[in-house]
Short mmCIF file of C-alpha atoms in Angstrom, two decimals:
data_model
loop_
_atom_site.label_atom_id
_atom_site.label_comp_id
_atom_site.label_asym_id
_atom_site.label_seq_id
_atom_site.Cartn_x
_atom_site.Cartn_y
_atom_site.Cartn_z
CA UNK A 1 -16.49 -16.36 -13.80
CA UNK A 2 -19.31 -14.92 -11.65
CA UNK A 3 -18.26 -14.56 -8.02
CA UNK A 4 -20.39 -13.55 -5.02
CA UNK A 5 -18.56 -11.84 -2.16
CA UNK A 6 -20.34 -11.58 1.20
CA UNK A 7 -18.71 -9.51 3.90
CA UNK A 8 -20.15 -6.89 6.30
CA UNK A 9 -16.86 -5.01 6.50
CA UNK A 10 -17.02 -2.43 3.64
CA UNK A 11 -13.24 -2.14 3.17
CA UNK A 12 -12.77 -5.89 2.89
CA UNK A 13 -15.79 -6.20 0.59
CA UNK A 14 -14.50 -3.49 -1.72
CA UNK A 15 -10.94 -4.72 -1.65
CA UNK A 16 -11.83 -8.26 -2.63
CA UNK A 17 -14.25 -7.03 -5.23
CA UNK A 18 -11.66 -4.68 -6.75
CA UNK A 19 -8.98 -7.35 -6.80
CA UNK A 20 -11.11 -9.96 -8.43
CA UNK A 21 -12.64 -7.50 -10.87
CA UNK A 22 -9.07 -6.63 -11.90
CA UNK A 23 -8.51 -10.34 -12.50
CA UNK A 24 -11.42 -10.25 -14.94
CA UNK A 25 -14.29 -11.70 -12.93
CA UNK A 26 -17.89 -10.59 -12.68
CA UNK A 27 -18.52 -9.58 -9.12
CA UNK A 28 -21.70 -9.63 -7.01
CA UNK A 29 -21.47 -8.22 -3.51
CA UNK A 30 -23.58 -8.15 -0.35
CA UNK A 31 -22.98 -7.16 3.23
CA UNK A 32 -25.36 -9.69 4.86
CA UNK A 33 -25.98 -13.40 4.90
CA UNK A 34 -29.69 -13.30 4.07
CA UNK A 35 -29.15 -11.37 0.85
CA UNK A 36 -26.23 -13.66 0.00
CA UNK A 37 -28.58 -16.65 0.05
CA UNK A 38 -31.05 -14.76 -2.14
CA UNK A 39 -28.30 -13.89 -4.65
CA UNK A 40 -27.10 -17.50 -4.76
CA UNK A 41 -30.65 -18.64 -5.49
CA UNK A 42 -31.31 -15.91 -8.07
CA UNK A 43 -27.98 -15.29 -9.86
CA UNK A 44 -26.31 -18.68 -9.47
CA UNK A 45 -22.73 -17.52 -9.07
CA UNK A 46 -19.80 -19.87 -9.93
CA UNK A 47 -18.02 -19.24 -6.64
CA UNK A 48 -18.96 -17.78 -3.26
CA UNK A 49 -16.50 -16.04 -0.94
CA UNK A 50 -18.04 -15.42 2.48
CA UNK A 51 -16.97 -14.02 5.80
CA UNK A 52 -18.07 -15.99 8.90
CA UNK A 53 -19.44 -13.18 11.02
CA UNK A 54 -22.29 -11.44 9.19
CA UNK A 55 -25.70 -10.04 10.07
CA UNK A 56 -28.94 -11.97 9.50
CA UNK A 57 -27.16 -15.21 8.45
CA UNK A 58 -23.57 -16.22 9.23
CA UNK A 59 -21.11 -17.63 6.78
CA UNK A 60 -21.63 -21.06 8.33
CA UNK A 61 -25.37 -20.81 7.75
CA UNK A 62 -24.74 -19.95 4.08
CA UNK A 63 -22.45 -22.97 3.67
CA UNK A 64 -24.93 -25.23 5.46
CA UNK A 65 -27.98 -24.11 3.47
CA UNK A 66 -26.30 -24.11 0.10
CA UNK A 67 -24.73 -27.54 0.56
CA UNK A 68 -27.86 -29.00 2.13
CA UNK A 69 -29.83 -27.91 -0.91
CA UNK A 70 -27.47 -30.07 -3.04
CA UNK A 71 -25.90 -26.98 -4.64
CA UNK A 72 -22.34 -27.65 -5.79
CA UNK A 73 -21.13 -24.05 -5.93
CA UNK A 74 -17.66 -23.94 -4.38
CA UNK A 75 -17.52 -21.82 -1.21
CA UNK A 76 -14.42 -20.17 0.26
CA UNK A 77 -14.78 -19.09 3.86
CA UNK A 78 -12.94 -16.09 5.37
CA UNK A 79 -12.18 -16.52 9.03
CA UNK A 80 -10.33 -14.58 11.71
CA UNK A 81 -7.08 -16.04 13.07
CA UNK A 82 -7.57 -18.52 15.90
CA UNK A 83 -11.01 -19.67 14.70
CA UNK A 84 -9.89 -23.24 14.03
CA UNK A 85 -13.08 -24.70 15.39
CA UNK A 86 -15.25 -22.55 13.21
CA UNK A 87 -13.18 -23.48 10.16
CA UNK A 88 -13.57 -27.17 10.97
CA UNK A 89 -17.29 -26.69 11.34
CA UNK A 90 -17.37 -24.96 7.97
CA UNK A 91 -15.52 -27.89 6.36
CA UNK A 92 -17.95 -30.29 8.03
CA UNK A 93 -20.84 -28.36 6.52
CA UNK A 94 -19.23 -28.62 3.09
CA UNK A 95 -17.05 -25.54 2.67
CA UNK A 96 -14.44 -26.07 -0.11
CA UNK A 97 -11.60 -23.83 1.20
CA UNK A 98 -10.84 -21.21 3.75
CA UNK A 99 -8.63 -18.19 4.08
CA UNK A 100 -7.57 -17.01 7.50
CA UNK A 101 -7.26 -13.27 8.30
CA UNK A 102 -4.86 -11.51 8.04
CA UNK A 103 -4.61 -12.54 4.41
CA UNK A 104 -3.12 -11.20 1.26
CA UNK A 105 -5.54 -10.33 -1.58
CA UNK A 106 -3.00 -11.87 -4.00
CA UNK A 107 -3.29 -15.17 -2.14
CA UNK A 108 -7.06 -15.01 -2.49
CA UNK A 109 -6.67 -14.30 -6.16
CA UNK A 110 -4.48 -17.41 -6.59
CA UNK A 111 -6.99 -19.56 -4.76
CA UNK A 112 -9.79 -18.33 -6.97
CA UNK A 113 -7.71 -19.15 -10.05
CA UNK A 114 -7.29 -22.65 -8.73
CA UNK A 115 -11.04 -23.10 -8.49
CA UNK A 116 -11.38 -21.72 -12.01
CA UNK A 117 -8.93 -24.29 -13.36
CA UNK A 118 -10.79 -27.05 -11.61
CA UNK B 1 -56.83 35.31 39.71
CA UNK B 2 -57.78 31.64 39.32
CA UNK B 3 -54.79 29.45 40.17
CA UNK B 4 -56.51 26.06 40.33
CA UNK B 5 -55.79 25.90 44.05
CA UNK B 6 -58.54 25.89 46.67
CA UNK B 7 -59.43 29.26 48.26
CA UNK B 8 -57.93 28.37 51.59
CA UNK B 9 -54.72 26.89 50.08
CA UNK B 10 -54.41 29.94 47.75
CA UNK B 11 -54.84 32.28 50.67
CA UNK B 12 -52.26 30.42 52.74
CA UNK B 13 -49.76 30.26 49.86
CA UNK B 14 -49.97 33.90 48.98
CA UNK B 15 -49.71 34.78 52.67
CA UNK B 16 -46.46 32.83 53.09
CA UNK B 17 -44.94 33.68 49.63
CA UNK B 18 -45.91 36.91 47.92
CA UNK B 19 -47.49 36.50 44.46
CA UNK B 20 -44.69 38.47 42.82
CA UNK B 21 -42.07 35.88 43.83
CA UNK B 22 -44.24 32.99 42.75
CA UNK B 23 -44.43 34.48 39.22
CA UNK B 24 -40.66 34.98 39.14
CA UNK B 25 -40.07 31.36 40.28
CA UNK B 26 -42.45 30.03 37.56
CA UNK B 27 -40.64 32.13 34.90
CA UNK B 28 -37.22 30.83 36.06
CA UNK B 29 -38.54 27.23 36.01
CA UNK B 30 -39.91 27.67 32.49
CA UNK B 31 -36.54 29.17 31.43
CA UNK B 32 -34.63 26.19 32.86
CA UNK B 33 -37.00 23.73 31.10
CA UNK B 34 -36.52 25.60 27.80
CA UNK B 35 -32.78 25.60 28.28
CA UNK B 36 -32.71 21.84 28.88
CA UNK B 37 -34.94 21.20 25.84
CA UNK B 38 -32.68 23.39 23.66
CA UNK B 39 -29.60 21.51 24.92
CA UNK B 40 -31.20 18.09 24.19
CA UNK B 41 -32.22 19.26 20.71
CA UNK B 42 -28.72 20.58 20.02
CA UNK B 43 -27.10 17.37 21.33
CA UNK B 44 -29.34 15.18 19.14
CA UNK B 45 -28.70 17.37 16.11
CA UNK B 46 -24.97 17.26 16.65
CA UNK B 47 -25.05 13.51 17.17
CA UNK B 48 -27.06 13.08 14.02
CA UNK B 49 -24.52 15.13 12.07
CA UNK B 50 -21.75 12.87 13.39
CA UNK B 51 -23.66 9.71 12.44
CA UNK B 52 -24.39 11.04 8.94
CA UNK B 53 -20.83 12.23 8.54
CA UNK B 54 -19.55 8.93 9.88
CA UNK B 55 -21.51 7.08 7.22
CA UNK B 56 -20.28 9.41 4.44
CA UNK B 57 -16.71 9.09 5.75
CA UNK B 58 -16.91 5.29 5.85
CA UNK B 59 -17.96 5.14 2.19
CA UNK B 60 -15.38 7.72 1.07
CA UNK B 61 -12.55 6.21 3.09
CA UNK B 62 -13.33 2.58 2.25
CA UNK B 63 -13.06 3.48 -1.47
CA UNK B 64 -9.56 4.95 -1.20
CA UNK B 65 -8.32 2.45 1.36
CA UNK B 66 -9.40 -0.53 -0.68
CA UNK B 67 -7.79 0.98 -3.76
CA UNK B 68 -4.53 1.48 -1.83
CA UNK B 69 -4.67 -2.11 -0.63
CA UNK B 70 -4.67 -3.66 -4.04
CA UNK B 71 -1.85 -1.45 -5.41
CA UNK B 72 1.08 -3.68 -6.35
CA UNK B 73 3.77 -1.13 -7.00
CA UNK B 74 4.86 2.24 -5.65
CA UNK B 75 3.93 3.80 -8.98
CA UNK B 76 0.36 2.59 -8.58
CA UNK B 77 0.21 4.12 -5.07
CA UNK B 78 1.62 7.41 -6.35
CA UNK B 79 -0.96 7.52 -9.12
CA UNK B 80 -3.66 6.83 -6.53
CA UNK B 81 -2.72 9.67 -4.19
CA UNK B 82 -2.45 12.11 -7.15
CA UNK B 83 -5.89 11.13 -8.44
CA UNK B 84 -8.62 13.80 -8.28
CA UNK B 85 -10.91 11.54 -6.28
CA UNK B 86 -8.26 11.00 -3.64
CA UNK B 87 -7.47 14.74 -3.49
CA UNK B 88 -11.17 15.48 -3.10
CA UNK B 89 -11.47 13.16 -0.12
CA UNK B 90 -8.27 14.55 1.30
CA UNK B 91 -9.41 18.15 1.04
CA UNK B 92 -12.93 17.56 2.18
CA UNK B 93 -12.49 15.11 5.02
CA UNK B 94 -8.88 14.85 6.05
CA UNK B 95 -8.48 18.41 7.24
CA UNK B 96 -10.46 18.00 10.44
CA UNK B 97 -9.17 16.04 13.36
CA UNK B 98 -12.49 14.12 13.43
CA UNK B 99 -11.92 12.95 9.80
CA UNK B 100 -8.28 12.10 10.35
CA UNK B 101 -9.03 10.09 13.51
CA UNK B 102 -11.78 8.24 11.68
CA UNK B 103 -9.38 7.52 8.83
CA UNK B 104 -6.78 6.15 11.25
CA UNK B 105 -9.39 3.83 12.77
CA UNK B 106 -10.41 2.55 9.33
CA UNK B 107 -6.76 1.98 8.45
CA UNK B 108 -6.17 0.00 11.63
CA UNK B 109 -9.17 -2.21 11.04
CA UNK B 110 -8.11 -2.94 7.50
CA UNK B 111 -4.48 -3.51 8.52
CA UNK B 112 -5.56 -6.21 11.02
CA UNK B 113 -7.19 -8.23 8.22
CA UNK B 114 -4.37 -7.95 5.71
CA UNK B 115 -0.84 -9.26 5.33
CA UNK B 116 1.99 -8.84 2.88
CA UNK B 117 2.24 -5.88 0.52
CA UNK B 118 -1.31 -4.77 1.24
CA UNK B 119 -0.45 -4.14 4.87
CA UNK B 120 2.69 -2.24 3.78
CA UNK B 121 0.61 -0.09 1.49
CA UNK B 122 -1.57 0.96 4.39
CA UNK B 123 1.46 1.92 6.44
CA UNK B 124 2.74 3.96 3.50
CA UNK B 125 -0.65 5.72 3.26
CA UNK B 126 -0.59 6.44 7.02
CA UNK B 127 2.82 8.05 6.71
CA UNK B 128 2.02 9.84 3.44
CA UNK B 129 -0.95 11.54 5.04
CA UNK B 130 1.22 12.35 8.07
CA UNK B 131 -1.25 10.56 10.32
CA UNK B 132 1.72 9.46 12.43
CA UNK B 133 2.02 13.16 13.46
CA UNK B 134 -1.55 12.96 14.82
CA UNK B 135 -0.67 9.81 16.78
CA UNK B 136 2.52 11.46 18.01
CA UNK B 137 0.58 14.49 19.27
CA UNK B 138 -1.79 12.19 21.10
CA UNK B 139 1.21 10.43 22.62
CA UNK B 140 2.10 13.75 24.29
CA UNK B 141 -1.40 14.13 25.71
CA UNK B 142 -1.88 14.21 29.45
CA UNK B 143 -5.05 12.14 29.15
CA UNK B 144 -4.15 8.49 29.73
CA UNK B 145 -6.60 7.05 27.21
CA UNK B 146 -5.30 9.27 24.38
CA UNK B 147 -1.74 8.23 25.21
CA UNK B 148 -2.76 4.55 25.21
CA UNK B 149 -4.58 4.90 21.86
CA UNK B 150 -1.59 6.69 20.32
CA UNK B 151 0.81 3.93 21.41
CA UNK B 152 -1.49 1.30 19.94
CA UNK B 153 -1.76 3.19 16.65
CA UNK B 154 1.99 3.69 16.31
CA UNK B 155 2.67 0.05 17.06
CA UNK B 156 0.01 -1.30 14.68
CA UNK B 157 1.36 0.90 11.93
CA UNK B 158 4.94 -0.28 12.67
CA UNK B 159 6.30 3.19 13.48
CA UNK B 160 9.74 2.22 14.80
CA UNK B 161 10.81 5.85 14.83
CA UNK B 162 8.77 6.32 18.01
CA UNK B 163 10.47 3.46 19.84
CA UNK B 164 12.27 5.67 22.39
CA UNK B 165 9.14 7.58 23.32
CA UNK B 166 7.11 4.39 23.65
CA UNK B 167 9.89 2.76 25.71
CA UNK B 168 9.63 5.65 28.20
CA UNK B 169 6.03 4.71 28.87
CA UNK B 170 6.74 0.99 29.66
CA UNK B 171 7.01 1.80 33.34
CA UNK B 172 4.22 4.40 33.45
CA UNK B 173 2.19 4.61 36.66
CA UNK B 174 -0.97 4.05 34.66
CA UNK B 175 -1.40 0.35 33.97
CA UNK B 176 -3.28 0.91 30.69
CA UNK B 177 -0.52 3.04 29.25
CA UNK B 178 2.07 0.61 30.59
CA UNK B 179 0.34 -2.41 29.02
CA UNK B 180 0.01 -0.71 25.63
CA UNK B 181 3.63 0.43 25.69
CA UNK B 182 5.01 -2.99 26.68
CA UNK B 183 2.95 -4.78 24.02
CA UNK B 184 3.93 -2.15 21.46
CA UNK B 185 7.66 -2.69 22.19
CA UNK B 186 7.34 -6.38 21.44
CA UNK B 187 5.20 -5.72 18.35
CA UNK B 188 7.80 -3.31 17.04
CA UNK B 189 11.08 -5.10 17.72
CA UNK B 190 10.17 -8.59 18.93
CA UNK B 191 11.90 -10.17 21.91
CA UNK B 192 14.40 -7.22 22.10
CA UNK B 193 11.41 -5.12 23.04
CA UNK B 194 11.17 -6.95 26.35
CA UNK B 195 14.26 -5.07 27.60
CA UNK B 196 11.93 -2.99 29.76
CA UNK B 197 11.73 -6.07 32.01
CA UNK B 198 15.18 -5.08 33.30
CA UNK B 199 13.93 -1.75 34.60
CA UNK B 200 10.22 -2.10 35.26
CA UNK B 201 9.40 -1.28 38.84
CA UNK B 202 5.59 -1.35 38.58
CA UNK B 203 3.82 -4.73 38.64
CA UNK B 204 3.40 -6.57 35.34
CA UNK B 205 -0.16 -7.75 35.93
CA UNK B 206 -1.26 -11.25 34.85
CA UNK B 207 -3.27 -9.72 32.04
CA UNK B 208 -0.19 -7.86 30.76
CA UNK B 209 1.85 -11.02 31.04
CA UNK B 210 -0.67 -12.93 28.90
CA UNK B 211 -0.80 -10.13 26.32
CA UNK B 212 2.97 -10.20 26.06
CA UNK B 213 3.18 -13.97 25.81
CA UNK B 214 0.70 -13.79 22.95
CA UNK B 215 2.89 -11.29 21.18
CA UNK B 216 5.88 -13.56 21.64
CA UNK B 217 4.30 -16.44 19.69
CA UNK B 218 6.00 -15.44 16.49
CA UNK B 219 9.41 -14.31 17.78
CA UNK B 220 12.56 -16.20 18.84
CA UNK B 221 13.10 -16.51 22.61
CA UNK B 222 16.40 -15.31 24.00
CA UNK B 223 17.04 -17.65 26.94
CA UNK B 224 19.88 -15.67 28.61
CA UNK B 225 17.59 -12.69 29.03
CA UNK B 226 14.85 -14.87 30.51
CA UNK B 227 17.41 -16.34 32.90
CA UNK B 228 18.28 -12.82 34.07
CA UNK B 229 14.60 -12.00 34.71
CA UNK B 230 14.22 -15.07 36.88
CA UNK B 231 16.46 -13.23 39.37
CA UNK B 232 14.60 -9.91 39.17
CA UNK B 233 13.65 -8.09 42.33
CA UNK B 234 10.19 -7.41 40.86
CA UNK B 235 8.20 -10.59 41.58
CA UNK B 236 5.91 -10.02 38.65
CA UNK B 237 8.91 -9.97 36.29
CA UNK B 238 10.00 -13.40 37.68
CA UNK B 239 6.44 -14.66 37.24
CA UNK B 240 6.48 -13.45 33.60
CA UNK B 241 9.80 -15.10 32.94
CA UNK B 242 8.38 -18.38 34.30
CA UNK B 243 5.41 -18.02 32.00
CA UNK B 244 7.79 -17.75 29.05
CA UNK B 245 9.61 -20.90 30.23
CA UNK B 246 6.28 -22.67 30.58
CA UNK B 247 4.92 -21.54 27.22
CA UNK B 248 8.09 -21.97 25.17
CA UNK B 249 9.51 -24.91 27.09
CA UNK B 250 13.00 -23.54 27.88
CA UNK B 251 14.44 -26.88 29.10
CA UNK B 252 17.87 -25.36 29.72
CA UNK B 253 16.42 -23.17 32.51
CA UNK B 254 15.14 -26.10 34.58
CA UNK B 255 17.57 -25.56 37.45
CA UNK B 256 16.98 -21.79 37.53
CA UNK B 257 13.22 -22.43 37.65
CA UNK B 258 13.71 -24.92 40.45
CA UNK B 259 15.45 -22.14 42.36
CA UNK B 260 12.17 -20.15 42.18
CA UNK B 261 10.43 -22.81 44.28
CA UNK B 262 11.79 -21.05 47.38
CA UNK B 263 10.80 -17.58 46.17
CA UNK B 264 8.95 -15.46 48.84
CA UNK B 265 6.01 -14.86 46.51
CA UNK B 266 3.40 -17.63 46.37
CA UNK B 267 2.40 -16.53 42.82
CA UNK B 268 5.99 -17.07 41.73
CA UNK B 269 6.24 -20.49 43.44
CA UNK B 270 2.92 -21.58 41.78
CA UNK B 271 4.13 -20.43 38.36
CA UNK B 272 7.48 -22.18 38.95
CA UNK B 273 5.69 -25.46 39.56
CA UNK B 274 3.62 -24.96 36.40
CA UNK B 275 6.78 -24.20 34.43
CA UNK B 276 8.61 -27.22 35.86
CA UNK B 277 5.73 -29.44 34.77
CA UNK B 278 6.53 -28.44 31.16
CA UNK B 279 10.36 -28.80 31.37
CA UNK B 280 10.76 -31.55 33.98
CA UNK B 281 13.95 -33.55 34.04
CA UNK B 282 15.31 -36.35 36.24
CA UNK B 283 15.86 -34.01 39.17
CA UNK B 284 12.58 -32.18 39.11
CA UNK B 285 10.53 -34.52 41.30
CA UNK B 286 13.25 -34.51 43.98
CA UNK B 287 13.54 -30.72 43.87
CA UNK B 288 9.77 -30.44 44.36
CA UNK B 289 9.62 -32.96 47.22
CA UNK B 290 12.49 -31.24 49.03
CA UNK B 291 10.57 -27.94 49.07
CA UNK B 292 7.20 -29.59 49.58
CA UNK B 293 6.73 -28.92 53.32
CA UNK B 294 7.29 -25.19 52.75
CA UNK B 295 4.53 -24.91 50.14
CA UNK B 296 1.06 -23.55 50.75
CA UNK B 297 -1.88 -25.90 50.35
CA UNK B 298 -2.63 -24.82 46.75
CA UNK B 299 1.05 -25.15 45.86
CA UNK B 300 1.10 -28.64 47.35
CA UNK B 301 -1.93 -29.73 45.35
CA UNK B 302 -0.35 -28.45 42.15
CA UNK B 303 2.96 -30.03 43.06
CA UNK B 304 1.21 -33.35 43.53
CA UNK B 305 -0.01 -33.18 39.92
CA UNK B 306 3.58 -32.80 38.80
CA UNK B 307 4.79 -35.60 41.08
CA UNK B 308 2.04 -37.95 39.81
CA UNK B 309 3.58 -37.48 36.41
CA UNK B 310 7.28 -37.46 37.15
CA UNK B 311 8.05 -39.13 40.50
CA UNK B 312 9.89 -42.44 40.31
CA UNK B 313 11.08 -45.21 42.66
CA UNK B 314 14.18 -43.20 43.51
CA UNK B 315 11.93 -40.55 45.13
CA UNK B 316 10.22 -43.09 47.38
CA UNK B 317 12.07 -42.33 50.61
CA UNK B 318 11.55 -38.62 50.32
CA UNK B 319 7.89 -39.10 49.47
CA UNK B 320 7.40 -41.43 52.43
CA UNK B 321 8.97 -38.81 54.69
CA UNK B 322 6.26 -36.36 53.64
CA UNK B 323 3.46 -38.52 54.97
CA UNK B 324 3.54 -37.82 58.73
CA UNK B 325 3.19 -34.06 58.52
CA UNK B 326 0.41 -33.76 55.95
CA UNK B 327 -3.36 -33.38 56.15
CA UNK B 328 -5.66 -36.27 55.17
CA UNK B 329 -6.38 -35.33 51.56
CA UNK B 330 -2.72 -34.79 50.73
CA UNK B 331 -1.72 -37.99 52.62
CA UNK B 332 -4.17 -39.92 50.47
CA UNK B 333 -2.71 -38.40 47.33
CA UNK B 334 0.84 -39.25 48.48
CA UNK B 335 -0.17 -42.82 49.38
CA UNK B 336 -1.76 -43.37 45.97
CA UNK B 337 1.38 -41.98 44.34
CA UNK B 338 3.58 -44.37 46.39
CA UNK B 339 1.23 -47.14 45.33
CA UNK B 340 1.82 -46.21 41.69
CA UNK B 341 5.58 -46.23 41.90
CA UNK B 342 6.29 -49.12 44.31
CA UNK B 343 4.90 -52.66 44.44
CA UNK B 344 5.83 -52.79 48.13
CA UNK B 345 3.61 -49.83 48.87
CA UNK B 346 1.57 -51.68 51.53
CA UNK B 347 4.66 -52.41 53.61
CA UNK B 348 5.90 -48.87 53.31
CA UNK B 349 2.58 -47.47 54.56
CA UNK B 350 2.42 -49.91 57.43
CA UNK B 351 5.91 -48.86 58.51
CA UNK B 352 4.87 -45.23 58.47
CA UNK B 353 1.78 -46.03 60.56
CA UNK B 354 3.84 -48.08 63.02
CA UNK B 355 6.34 -45.27 63.55
CA UNK B 356 3.47 -42.77 63.89
CA UNK B 357 1.73 -44.88 66.55
CA UNK B 358 5.11 -45.31 68.35
CA UNK B 359 5.44 -41.52 68.49
CA UNK B 360 1.84 -41.20 69.69
CA UNK B 361 2.44 -43.80 72.37
CA UNK B 362 5.53 -41.96 73.59
CA UNK B 363 3.48 -38.73 73.81
CA UNK B 364 0.72 -40.59 75.69
CA UNK B 365 3.19 -42.06 78.19
#
């Protein structure tokens, strides 16, 4: 499974990438929203995991643009605790799941597996 | 010598200040300018080195921190810290205080985003690299901001061994240190950490109170302690206890909270009304009405909001008695409340007006 991870925080980006690579996935990474959109267009990943706050284009913009274009790639949104409104907005735009920080990489791994089985 | 000045000006200048001194002054000025330029160049060079090092550190540290995060057993962590790559980073970057401080910051940021075993791994790494010693040294610093940062670090990395030292700072004269220490106590040992409320003599500012309430969201509230704080001599401690009652709806403290309606501090009385609004029982409206005439205007307006919600027909007489002494806006609020709770409101109001005019007539006679 080819997974794109978009997060501007290097430690989080590397952590998620390492964890999912360990689970046997192919990983694409970026630290900004604009590049994430380019990668989605070019490499057509099977799943996108994106942080909300990112330079150039936010996680919400990514969800909005991808879903508006009729793309059915599942998107998991990472949000900080207490961002309920943002999460709701992400769902309205078409996000498929969300994980609230602080989170456990194992939990993320399980959610990804769930998407794989679907 | 041609100086660029007119002949007359040159003549006057050299007459007042001898040429020798003018040359010396110019030389000194040039020297000062050179010194400033050198300082600026050195400052920019040094800053650039820090930025470049910062970038290098970020990359190096994020590699080892993310590897530590995904370790699932102690064996994996041990293998990681004995790895050549880890040792290289340790020897190259973690010997200087700049590198160690940077590493602590990165650990903190990562810790805030992670839960479960990943967070525990980061605490282990913090202790393995003896970074808690660095925080401990900062805790002994005389500079308030270093002390405050150290307390924050120790609390975020769950260093319960430093509890006693942090507890000592909970009544520090400096409000920043005090806030960090008080929040740290709750972070480290939950509601028990609030025991400083029994001894705190400095004010617990509203900001501190809100920070503490936020920390309490995930811990069990111990009502007997809160009850004790409601009788504290420190008004801000009483205010904080009332905030706890309001936020966590401690219904069993309703009578104790009602007792705070006659507290000398207006902030406490206001907070007591807010708390009562959340835990009101059958007696609350009456307790409020009985204290009503002693309230300030803002307290009265807040109290009216509570009465609008909880007053009943049994409070009618007491409410009616409030009417004569109040200003117009409050009288209107009381009248509309009476209207809400009694169908015979018109008659009641007329009676009040009659007795008022009788009093006025007596005065006039």
